[in-house]
Amino acid sequence: MEELGGPAAWAEAVGSVPVASFTVTKLRWLARHEPGSADRVRSVVLPHDWLTWRLGGAAGQATTDRGDASGTGYWSPAQGRYRDDLLELALGRRVDLWAQALARPRPGVSADRVGRGGRRRGGAPERGR
């Protein structure tokens, strides 16, 4: 936390202060406590994005959405991009940020219309789900 300048600096950089569940904090823990394992890290992708990529035939680049990207601790919503420098800060060296592509929302479905589990607010399921 202090290496970037404390909680306020993190909030300005990525819109939140990282907690233990963020990818960036997990990578920092790995670098501090399992340096041999951290040295073998060549690229970073969220587990469910990797699985979706594999199930989709492992073609092209893995894709994530802005909601999942914001939980990494190295996505800047203000800049609309991943912060490779924060990933480097966590691991102590540069690595490939493999899933840089962001999924586009489905046409006609906005975030305020869809609630948890693909249900419209009010309980009715989205068509086609």
PDB file of C-alpha atoms in Angstrom:
ATOM      1  CA  MET A   1       0.000   0.000   0.000  1.00  0.00           C
ATOM      2  CA  GLU A   2       2.724   2.454   0.981  1.00  0.00           C
ATOM      3  CA  GLU A   3       4.816   1.866  -2.146  1.00  0.00           C
ATOM      4  CA  LEU A   4       2.248   3.743  -4.212  1.00  0.00           C
ATOM      5  CA  GLY A   5       1.689   6.414  -1.547  1.00  0.00           C
ATOM      6  CA  GLY A   6      -1.027   4.983   0.709  1.00  0.00           C
ATOM      7  CA  PRO A   7      -4.782   4.444   0.440  1.00  0.00           C
ATOM      8  CA  ALA A   8      -5.546   7.834  -1.133  1.00  0.00           C
ATOM      9  CA  ALA A   9      -3.038   7.225  -3.934  1.00  0.00           C
ATOM     10  CA  TRP A  10      -4.576   3.817  -4.660  1.00  0.00           C
ATOM     11  CA  ALA A  11      -8.093   5.276  -4.656  1.00  0.00           C
ATOM     12  CA  GLU A  12      -7.013   7.910  -7.149  1.00  0.00           C
ATOM     13  CA  ALA A  13      -5.143   5.387  -9.320  1.00  0.00           C
ATOM     14  CA  VAL A  14      -7.806   2.661  -9.548  1.00  0.00           C
ATOM     15  CA  GLY A  15     -10.919   4.012  -7.841  1.00  0.00           C
ATOM     16  CA  SER A  16     -10.638   1.879  -4.700  1.00  0.00           C
ATOM     17  CA  VAL A  17      -8.263   0.758  -1.995  1.00  0.00           C
ATOM     18  CA  PRO A  18      -7.133  -2.835  -2.595  1.00  0.00           C
ATOM     19  CA  VAL A  19      -8.188  -5.482  -0.090  1.00  0.00           C
ATOM     20  CA  ALA A  20      -7.092  -9.105   0.232  1.00  0.00           C
ATOM     21  CA  SER A  21      -9.519 -10.356  -2.438  1.00  0.00           C
ATOM     22  CA  PHE A  22      -8.030  -8.161  -5.212  1.00  0.00           C
ATOM     23  CA  THR A  23      -5.697  -9.802  -7.711  1.00  0.00           C
ATOM     24  CA  VAL A  24      -2.981  -7.188  -7.129  1.00  0.00           C
ATOM     25  CA  THR A  25      -2.833  -7.977  -3.394  1.00  0.00           C
ATOM     26  CA  LYS A  26      -2.714 -11.718  -4.041  1.00  0.00           C
ATOM     27  CA  LEU A  27       0.185 -11.198  -6.437  1.00  0.00           C
ATOM     28  CA  ARG A  28       1.980  -9.023  -3.868  1.00  0.00           C
ATOM     29  CA  TRP A  29       1.510 -11.738  -1.237  1.00  0.00           C
ATOM     30  CA  LEU A  30       2.909 -14.302  -3.664  1.00  0.00           C
ATOM     31  CA  ALA A  31       5.973 -12.124  -4.373  1.00  0.00           C
ATOM     32  CA  ARG A  32       6.685 -11.664  -0.660  1.00  0.00           C
ATOM     33  CA  HIS A  33       5.925 -15.154   0.646  1.00  0.00           C
ATOM     34  CA  GLU A  34       6.571 -17.453  -2.328  1.00  0.00           C
ATOM     35  CA  PRO A  35       9.196 -15.621  -4.411  1.00  0.00           C
ATOM     36  CA  GLY A  36      10.135 -18.764  -6.339  1.00  0.00           C
ATOM     37  CA  SER A  37       6.531 -19.178  -7.470  1.00  0.00           C
ATOM     38  CA  ALA A  38       6.224 -15.456  -8.231  1.00  0.00           C
ATOM     39  CA  ASP A  39       9.340 -15.662 -10.414  1.00  0.00           C
ATOM     40  CA  ARG A  40       7.589 -18.259 -12.591  1.00  0.00           C
ATOM     41  CA  VAL A  41       4.602 -15.978 -13.305  1.00  0.00           C
ATOM     42  CA  ARG A  42       4.742 -15.023 -16.973  1.00  0.00           C
ATOM     43  CA  SER A  43       1.233 -13.665 -17.502  1.00  0.00           C
ATOM     44  CA  VAL A  44      -1.857 -12.772 -15.497  1.00  0.00           C
ATOM     45  CA  VAL A  45      -5.484 -13.528 -16.332  1.00  0.00           C
ATOM     46  CA  LEU A  46      -8.512 -13.901 -14.058  1.00  0.00           C
ATOM     47  CA  PRO A  47      -9.406 -17.574 -13.500  1.00  0.00           C
ATOM     48  CA  HIS A  48     -12.941 -17.376 -14.902  1.00  0.00           C
ATOM     49  CA  ASP A  49     -11.686 -15.471 -17.952  1.00  0.00           C
ATOM     50  CA  TRP A  50      -9.113 -18.200 -18.604  1.00  0.00           C
ATOM     51  CA  LEU A  51     -11.793 -20.883 -18.227  1.00  0.00           C
ATOM     52  CA  THR A  52     -14.176 -19.085 -20.582  1.00  0.00           C
ATOM     53  CA  TRP A  53     -11.326 -18.700 -23.074  1.00  0.00           C
ATOM     54  CA  ARG A  54     -10.534 -22.436 -22.879  1.00  0.00           C
ATOM     55  CA  LEU A  55     -14.192 -23.458 -23.162  1.00  0.00           C
ATOM     56  CA  GLY A  56     -14.527 -21.150 -26.171  1.00  0.00           C
ATOM     57  CA  GLY A  57     -11.795 -22.980 -28.063  1.00  0.00           C
ATOM     58  CA  ALA A  58      -8.750 -21.067 -26.760  1.00  0.00           C
ATOM     59  CA  ALA A  59      -8.720 -18.763 -29.772  1.00  0.00           C
ATOM     60  CA  GLY A  60      -7.650 -15.146 -29.627  1.00  0.00           C
ATOM     61  CA  GLN A  61      -7.298 -13.208 -26.409  1.00  0.00           C
ATOM     62  CA  ALA A  62      -9.153 -13.844 -23.157  1.00  0.00           C
ATOM     63  CA  THR A  63     -11.829 -11.244 -22.421  1.00  0.00           C
ATOM     64  CA  THR A  64     -13.179  -9.806 -19.200  1.00  0.00           C
ATOM     65  CA  ASP A  65     -15.727  -7.129 -18.325  1.00  0.00           C
ATOM     66  CA  ARG A  66     -15.244  -3.802 -16.575  1.00  0.00           C
ATOM     67  CA  GLY A  67     -16.820  -5.080 -13.365  1.00  0.00           C
ATOM     68  CA  ASP A  68     -14.323  -7.909 -13.092  1.00  0.00           C
ATOM     69  CA  ALA A  69     -11.440  -5.707 -14.231  1.00  0.00           C
ATOM     70  CA  SER A  70     -12.166  -3.228 -11.438  1.00  0.00           C
ATOM     71  CA  GLY A  71     -11.634  -5.968  -8.849  1.00  0.00           C
ATOM     72  CA  THR A  72      -8.079  -6.608  -9.978  1.00  0.00           C
ATOM     73  CA  GLY A  73      -6.586  -3.513  -8.342  1.00  0.00           C
ATOM     74  CA  TYR A  74      -4.708  -2.619 -11.520  1.00  0.00           C
ATOM     75  CA  TRP A  75      -7.605  -1.426 -13.723  1.00  0.00           C
ATOM     76  CA  SER A  76      -8.106   2.345 -13.891  1.00  0.00           C
ATOM     77  CA  PRO A  77     -11.726   3.268 -14.646  1.00  0.00           C
ATOM     78  CA  ALA A  78     -10.711   6.929 -15.008  1.00  0.00           C
ATOM     79  CA  GLN A  79      -8.166   6.052 -17.713  1.00  0.00           C
ATOM     80  CA  GLY A  80     -10.151   3.116 -19.135  1.00  0.00           C
ATOM     81  CA  ARG A  81      -7.107   0.855 -19.140  1.00  0.00           C
ATOM     82  CA  TYR A  82      -5.082  -1.606 -17.113  1.00  0.00           C
ATOM     83  CA  ARG A  83      -2.179  -0.134 -15.138  1.00  0.00           C
ATOM     84  CA  ASP A  84       0.784  -2.368 -15.987  1.00  0.00           C
ATOM     85  CA  ASP A  85       2.896  -0.305 -13.577  1.00  0.00           C
ATOM     86  CA  LEU A  86       0.732  -1.448 -10.643  1.00  0.00           C
ATOM     87  CA  LEU A  87       1.049  -5.057 -11.716  1.00  0.00           C
ATOM     88  CA  GLU A  88       4.813  -4.532 -11.841  1.00  0.00           C
ATOM     89  CA  LEU A  89       4.708  -2.941  -8.384  1.00  0.00           C
ATOM     90  CA  ALA A  90       2.931  -6.003  -7.007  1.00  0.00           C
ATOM     91  CA  LEU A  91       5.312  -8.598  -8.461  1.00  0.00           C
ATOM     92  CA  GLY A  92       8.476  -6.524  -8.510  1.00  0.00           C
ATOM     93  CA  ARG A  93       8.934  -6.962 -12.275  1.00  0.00           C
ATOM     94  CA  ARG A  94       7.075  -6.654 -15.567  1.00  0.00           C
ATOM     95  CA  VAL A  95       4.719  -9.423 -16.642  1.00  0.00           C
ATOM     96  CA  ASP A  96       2.332  -9.856 -19.546  1.00  0.00           C
ATOM     97  CA  LEU A  97      -1.196  -8.741 -18.769  1.00  0.00           C
ATOM     98  CA  TRP A  98      -2.831 -11.349 -20.907  1.00  0.00           C
ATOM     99  CA  ALA A  99      -6.545 -10.474 -20.764  1.00  0.00           C
ATOM    100  CA  GLN A 100      -6.566  -6.841 -21.744  1.00  0.00           C
ATOM    101  CA  ALA A 101      -9.659  -7.083 -23.928  1.00  0.00           C
ATOM    102  CA  LEU A 102     -12.923  -5.900 -22.410  1.00  0.00           C
ATOM    103  CA  ALA A 103     -16.241  -7.451 -23.306  1.00  0.00           C
ATOM    104  CA  ARG A 104     -18.793  -5.174 -24.900  1.00  0.00           C
ATOM    105  CA  PRO A 105     -22.241  -5.053 -23.287  1.00  0.00           C
ATOM    106  CA  ARG A 106     -25.049  -6.913 -25.052  1.00  0.00           C
ATOM    107  CA  PRO A 107     -27.024  -4.529 -27.280  1.00  0.00           C
ATOM    108  CA  GLY A 108     -30.140  -3.232 -25.573  1.00  0.00           C
ATOM    109  CA  VAL A 109     -29.152  -4.388 -22.065  1.00  0.00           C
ATOM    110  CA  SER A 110     -27.884  -1.725 -19.717  1.00  0.00           C
ATOM    111  CA  ALA A 111     -26.384  -2.211 -16.259  1.00  0.00           C
ATOM    112  CA  ASP A 112     -29.379  -0.530 -14.609  1.00  0.00           C
ATOM    113  CA  ARG A 113     -31.802  -2.992 -16.272  1.00  0.00           C
ATOM    114  CA  VAL A 114     -30.045  -6.178 -15.287  1.00  0.00           C
ATOM    115  CA  GLY A 115     -29.610  -7.233 -11.679  1.00  0.00           C
ATOM    116  CA  ARG A 116     -27.824 -10.184 -10.174  1.00  0.00           C
ATOM    117  CA  GLY A 117     -27.965 -13.485 -11.986  1.00  0.00           C
ATOM    118  CA  GLY A 118     -29.182 -11.974 -15.262  1.00  0.00           C
ATOM    119  CA  ARG A 119     -32.560 -11.097 -13.799  1.00  0.00           C
ATOM    120  CA  ARG A 120     -34.241  -7.808 -14.459  1.00  0.00           C
ATOM    121  CA  ARG A 121     -34.751  -5.730 -11.380  1.00  0.00           C
ATOM    122  CA  GLY A 122     -38.086  -6.893 -10.090  1.00  0.00           C
ATOM    123  CA  GLY A 123     -37.384 -10.584 -10.621  1.00  0.00           C
ATOM    124  CA  ALA A 124     -38.262 -11.381 -14.253  1.00  0.00           C
ATOM    125  CA  PRO A 125     -35.459 -13.242 -16.041  1.00  0.00           C
ATOM    126  CA  GLU A 126     -33.863 -11.697 -19.133  1.00  0.00           C
ATOM    127  CA  ARG A 127     -35.060 -13.289 -22.357  1.00  0.00           C
ATOM    128  CA  GLY A 128     -32.718 -15.908 -23.724  1.00  0.00           C
ATOM    129  CA  ARG A 129     -31.149 -16.788 -20.398  1.00  0.00           C
TER     130      ARG A 129
END
